Amino acid sequence: AQSVTQLGSHVSVSEGALVLLRCNYSSSVPPYLFWYVQYPNQGLQLLLKYTSAATLVKGINGFEAEFKKSETSFHLTKPSAHMSDAAEYFCAVTFSGSARQLTFGSGTQLTVLP
Amino acid sequence: GAGVSQSPRYKVAKRGQDVALRCDPISGHVSLFWYQQALGQGPEFLTYFQNEAQLDKSGLPSDRFFAERPEGSVSTLKIQRTQQEDSAVYLCASRLRDHSFTDTQYFGPGTRLTVL
């Protein structure tokens, strides 16, 4: 069965510092991978997605992620954190053999310190 | 254009009551999903519609949960005889095409259900 694991339920960084949120996946077939962000009392917003084209994917708000098959990882990064990046981030996976739904990780709460 | 909307945004129910949660997807979107998000967890899949057809309901936790999308647009998730463990945020998402796993799922703001 496919799954994703997000290491670190809480991550704190200083404003201007590198943001690194970890996601590892488990799938027996090629996966499609997504990062979503959730602000308080709001729905999920897509940051970026990997669809088997380029392994380095650039998303909105300066975020990017790199698909590494050998490491079964899809970590999310941003060079310089901004206060407005404070939110919860979810990694999700689907694959062509699935019933089309997303399988989410448990989320990482990002805190940005001034 | 309007995104996915859900109503009500908040619902408080006494244990044993029935509730109905509404989802208005983006106009023209073929696929519609319902997810349940417990406190501190990621969303979990409940059910999926292709137009008016419910193609997958494997995630519904019990037969107290029922979903419909009779005209292939608005969808309603109904929970009968609510229990405290049903307390969660219920998220609706829509996607333009059916046979595309890479199309973006657009999420609504969710309905927060609290069962007392």
GROMACS .gro file of C-alpha atoms in nm:
model
  230
    1ALA     CA    1   0.000   0.000   0.000
    2GLN     CA    2   0.114   0.352  -0.066
    3SER     CA    3   0.195   0.584   0.222
    4VAL     CA    4   0.388   0.896   0.314
    5THR     CA    5   0.583   0.973   0.628
    6GLN     CA    6   0.659   1.324   0.739
    7LEU     CA    7   0.948   1.340   0.983
    8GLY     CA    8   0.900   1.605   1.247
    9SER     CA    9   0.552   1.710   1.346
   10HIS     CA   10   0.685   2.052   1.448
   11VAL     CA   11   0.966   2.250   1.287
   12SER     CA   12   1.087   2.592   1.400
   13VAL     CA   13   1.312   2.819   1.198
   14SER     CA   14   1.422   3.178   1.229
   15GLU     CA   15   1.302   3.431   0.978
   16GLY     CA   16   1.545   3.429   0.685
   17ALA     CA   17   1.670   3.078   0.756
   18LEU     CA   18   1.640   2.773   0.534
   19VAL     CA   19   1.317   2.578   0.556
   20LEU     CA   20   1.343   2.198   0.516
   21LEU     CA   21   1.035   1.980   0.562
   22ARG     CA   22   1.087   1.609   0.512
   23CYS     CA   23   0.865   1.363   0.329
   24ASN     CA   24   0.936   1.000   0.246
   25TYR     CA   25   0.700   0.784   0.046
   26SER     CA   26   0.633   0.417   0.006
   27SER     CA   27   0.491   0.296  -0.322
   28SER     CA   28   0.543  -0.010  -0.536
   29VAL     CA   29   0.465   0.184  -0.854
   30PRO     CA   30   0.576   0.530  -0.968
   31PRO     CA   31   0.414   0.788  -0.744
   32TYR     CA   32   0.271   1.131  -0.801
   33LEU     CA   33   0.363   1.355  -0.509
   34PHE     CA   34   0.213   1.676  -0.379
   35TRP     CA   35   0.279   1.934  -0.110
   36TYR     CA   36  -0.015   2.126   0.033
   37VAL     CA   37  -0.021   2.409   0.287
   38GLN     CA   38  -0.301   2.472   0.536
   39TYR     CA   39  -0.347   2.801   0.715
   40PRO     CA   40  -0.567   2.813   1.025
   41ASN     CA   41  -0.937   2.768   0.948
   42GLN     CA   42  -0.868   2.742   0.577
   43GLY     CA   43  -0.868   2.462   0.325
   44LEU     CA   44  -0.561   2.303   0.174
   45GLN     CA   45  -0.374   2.494  -0.094
   46LEU     CA   46  -0.145   2.324  -0.343
   47LEU     CA   47   0.218   2.436  -0.320
   48LEU     CA   48   0.366   2.209  -0.586
   49LYS     CA   49   0.342   1.865  -0.742
   50TYR     CA   50   0.569   1.605  -0.898
   51THR     CA   51   0.423   1.436  -1.204
   52SER     CA   52   0.729   1.250  -1.341
   53ALA     CA   53   0.857   1.533  -1.558
   54ALA     CA   54   1.139   1.728  -1.391
   55THR     CA   55   1.267   1.592  -1.060
   56LEU     CA   56   1.316   1.943  -0.921
   57VAL     CA   57   0.978   2.106  -0.888
   58LYS     CA   58   0.923   2.474  -0.821
   59GLY     CA   59   0.605   2.589  -0.655
   60ILE     CA   60   0.440   2.899  -0.524
   61ASN     CA   61   0.576   3.134  -0.259
   62GLY     CA   62   0.937   3.037  -0.331
   63PHE     CA   63   0.905   2.672  -0.231
   64GLU     CA   64   1.059   2.385  -0.421
   65ALA     CA   65   1.095   2.010  -0.380
   66GLU     CA   66   1.320   1.745  -0.531
   67PHE     CA   67   1.203   1.393  -0.614
   68LYS     CA   68   1.476   1.142  -0.525
   69LYS     CA   69   1.377   0.791  -0.625
   70SER     CA   70   1.684   0.631  -0.466
   71GLU     CA   71   1.593   0.785  -0.131
   72THR     CA   72   1.213   0.762  -0.180
   73SER     CA   73   1.199   1.124  -0.072
   74PHE     CA   74   1.028   1.445  -0.174
   75HIS     CA   75   1.151   1.704   0.075
   76LEU     CA   76   1.018   2.060   0.065
   77THR     CA   77   1.260   2.352   0.087
   78LYS     CA   78   1.265   2.729   0.082
   79PRO     CA   79   1.591   2.925   0.099
   80SER     CA   80   1.467   3.201   0.326
   81ALA     CA   81   1.172   3.171   0.563
   82HIS     CA   82   0.918   3.449   0.596
   83MET     CA   83   0.680   3.504   0.884
   84SER     CA   84   0.389   3.439   0.649
   85ASP     CA   85   0.517   3.082   0.589
   86ALA     CA   86   0.398   2.976   0.934
   87ALA     CA   87   0.134   2.710   0.866
   88GLU     CA   88   0.086   2.335   0.851
   89TYR     CA   89   0.232   2.150   0.557
   90PHE     CA   90   0.113   1.817   0.422
   91CYS     CA   91   0.285   1.580   0.184
   92ALA     CA   92   0.052   1.359  -0.019
   93VAL     CA   93   0.082   1.078  -0.273
   94THR     CA   94  -0.127   0.911  -0.536
   95PHE     CA   95  -0.041   0.678  -0.820
   96SER     CA   96  -0.198   0.558  -1.138
   97GLY     CA   97  -0.314   0.233  -0.987
   98SER     CA   98  -0.505   0.398  -0.708
   99ALA     CA   99  -0.867   0.489  -0.675
  100ARG     CA  100  -0.755   0.843  -0.750
  101GLN     CA  101  -0.761   0.980  -0.397
  102LEU     CA  102  -0.471   1.145  -0.216
  103THR     CA  103  -0.301   0.975   0.077
  104PHE     CA  104  -0.167   1.236   0.318
  105GLY     CA  105   0.108   1.240   0.574
  106SER     CA  106   0.034   1.352   0.927
  107GLY     CA  107   0.159   1.704   0.865
  108THR     CA  108   0.438   1.932   0.985
  109GLN     CA  109   0.360   2.252   1.172
  110LEU     CA  110   0.609   2.521   1.070
  111THR     CA  111   0.681   2.802   1.313
  112VAL     CA  112   0.885   3.101   1.199
  113LEU     CA  113   1.061   3.290   1.475
  114PRO     CA  114   1.136   3.663   1.442
  115GLY     CA  115  -1.391   3.233  -1.032
  116ALA     CA  116  -1.532   3.081  -0.718
  117GLY     CA  117  -1.350   2.801  -0.547
  118VAL     CA  118  -1.492   2.507  -0.358
  119SER     CA  119  -1.738   2.615  -0.092
  120GLN     CA  120  -1.872   2.420   0.203
  121SER     CA  121  -2.153   2.482   0.447
  122PRO     CA  122  -2.196   2.511   0.730
  123ARG     CA  123  -1.845   2.605   0.834
  124TYR     CA  124  -1.910   2.493   1.190
  125LYS     CA  125  -2.161   2.244   1.320
  126VAL     CA  126  -2.227   2.137   1.676
  127ALA     CA  127  -2.442   1.831   1.722
  128LYS     CA  128  -2.559   1.635   2.019
  129ARG     CA  129  -2.469   1.269   2.016
  130GLY     CA  130  -2.732   1.076   1.825
  131GLN     CA  131  -2.836   1.363   1.598
  132ASP     CA  132  -2.819   1.344   1.220
  133VAL     CA  133  -2.614   1.604   1.030
  134ALA     CA  134  -2.581   1.703   0.665
  135LEU     CA  135  -2.275   1.873   0.525
  136ARG     CA  136  -2.283   2.045   0.188
  137CYS     CA  137  -2.014   2.088  -0.076
  138ASP     CA  138  -2.032   2.312  -0.383
  139PRO     CA  139  -1.745   2.215  -0.614
  140ILE     CA  140  -1.588   2.432  -0.880
  141SER     CA  141  -1.827   2.451  -1.174
  142GLY     CA  142  -1.754   2.191  -1.439
  143HIS     CA  143  -1.535   1.972  -1.220
  144VAL     CA  144  -1.605   1.607  -1.282
  145SER     CA  145  -1.440   1.457  -0.975
  146LEU     CA  146  -1.543   1.522  -0.617
  147PHE     CA  147  -1.381   1.387  -0.301
  148TRP     CA  148  -1.466   1.390   0.068
  149TYR     CA  149  -1.195   1.368   0.331
  150GLN     CA  150  -1.206   1.355   0.711
  151GLN     CA  151  -0.937   1.538   0.908
  152ALA     CA  152  -0.911   1.456   1.276
  153LEU     CA  153  -0.737   1.700   1.508
  154GLY     CA  154  -0.363   1.699   1.451
  155GLN     CA  155  -0.381   1.455   1.162
  156GLY     CA  156  -0.369   1.465   0.786
  157PRO     CA  157  -0.689   1.431   0.585
  158GLU     CA  158  -0.813   1.078   0.523
  159PHE     CA  159  -1.012   0.975   0.219
  160LEU     CA  160  -1.381   0.898   0.265
  161THR     CA  161  -1.543   0.874  -0.077
  162TYR     CA  162  -1.516   0.974  -0.443
  163PHE     CA  163  -1.763   1.074  -0.714
  164GLN     CA  164  -1.727   1.088  -1.089
  165ASN     CA  165  -2.014   1.318  -1.184
  166GLU     CA  166  -2.314   1.163  -1.008
  167ALA     CA  167  -2.164   0.817  -0.975
  168GLN     CA  168  -2.010   0.720  -0.643
  169LEU     CA  169  -1.717   0.511  -0.762
  170ASP     CA  170  -1.539   0.457  -0.432
  171LYS     CA  171  -1.674   0.466  -0.079
  172SER     CA  172  -1.410   0.248   0.079
  173GLY     CA  173  -1.308   0.517   0.328
  174LEU     CA  174  -1.649   0.567   0.489
  175PRO     CA  175  -1.596   0.454   0.850
  176SER     CA  176  -1.940   0.303   0.906
  177ASP     CA  177  -2.283   0.264   0.752
  178ARG     CA  178  -2.386   0.577   0.941
  179PHE     CA  179  -2.202   0.777   0.676
  180PHE     CA  180  -2.373   0.839   0.345
  181ALA     CA  181  -2.280   1.068   0.056
  182GLU     CA  182  -2.461   1.169  -0.259
  183ARG     CA  183  -2.417   1.391  -0.563
  184PRO     CA  184  -2.745   1.343  -0.747
  185GLU     CA  185  -2.696   1.590  -1.033
  186GLY     CA  186  -2.322   1.566  -1.061
  187SER     CA  187  -2.261   1.902  -0.898
  188VAL     CA  188  -2.344   1.974  -0.533
  189SER     CA  189  -2.267   1.693  -0.291
  190THR     CA  190  -2.397   1.619   0.056
  191LEU     CA  191  -2.229   1.410   0.323
  192LYS     CA  192  -2.476   1.282   0.578
  193ILE     CA  193  -2.389   1.133   0.913
  194GLN     CA  194  -2.663   0.955   1.101
  195ARG     CA  195  -2.673   0.908   1.478
  196THR     CA  196  -2.354   1.106   1.530
  197GLN     CA  197  -2.096   0.980   1.779
  198GLN     CA  198  -1.819   1.171   1.955
  199GLU     CA  199  -1.558   1.001   1.738
  200ASP     CA  200  -1.718   1.168   1.436
  201SER     CA  201  -1.584   1.505   1.556
  202ALA     CA  202  -1.345   1.624   1.287
  203VAL     CA  203  -1.309   1.864   0.997
  204TYR     CA  204  -1.475   1.735   0.683
  205LEU     CA  205  -1.306   1.854   0.366
  206CYS     CA  206  -1.444   1.849   0.016
  207ALA     CA  207  -1.222   1.867  -0.292
  208SER     CA  208  -1.294   1.881  -0.663
  209ARG     CA  209  -1.084   1.809  -0.968
  210LEU     CA  210  -1.148   1.903  -1.327
  211ARG     CA  211  -1.098   1.570  -1.497
  212ASP     CA  212  -1.157   1.216  -1.391
  213HIS     CA  213  -0.877   1.015  -1.543
  214SER     CA  214  -0.595   1.244  -1.443
  215PHE     CA  215  -0.402   1.171  -1.128
  216THR     CA  216  -0.187   1.476  -1.175
  217ASP     CA  217  -0.466   1.732  -1.196
  218THR     CA  218  -0.486   1.947  -0.888
  219GLN     CA  219  -0.748   1.873  -0.625
  220TYR     CA  220  -0.895   2.202  -0.503
  221PHE     CA  221  -1.009   2.197  -0.144
  222GLY     CA  222  -1.287   2.381   0.030
  223PRO     CA  223  -1.243   2.542   0.375
  224GLY     CA  224  -1.403   2.245   0.548
  225THR     CA  225  -1.683   2.194   0.796
  226ARG     CA  226  -1.575   2.155   1.156
  227LEU     CA  227  -1.812   1.909   1.324
  228THR     CA  228  -1.819   1.886   1.701
  229VAL     CA  229  -2.030   1.614   1.859
  230LEU     CA  230  -2.113   1.667   2.224
   0.00000   0.00000   0.00000
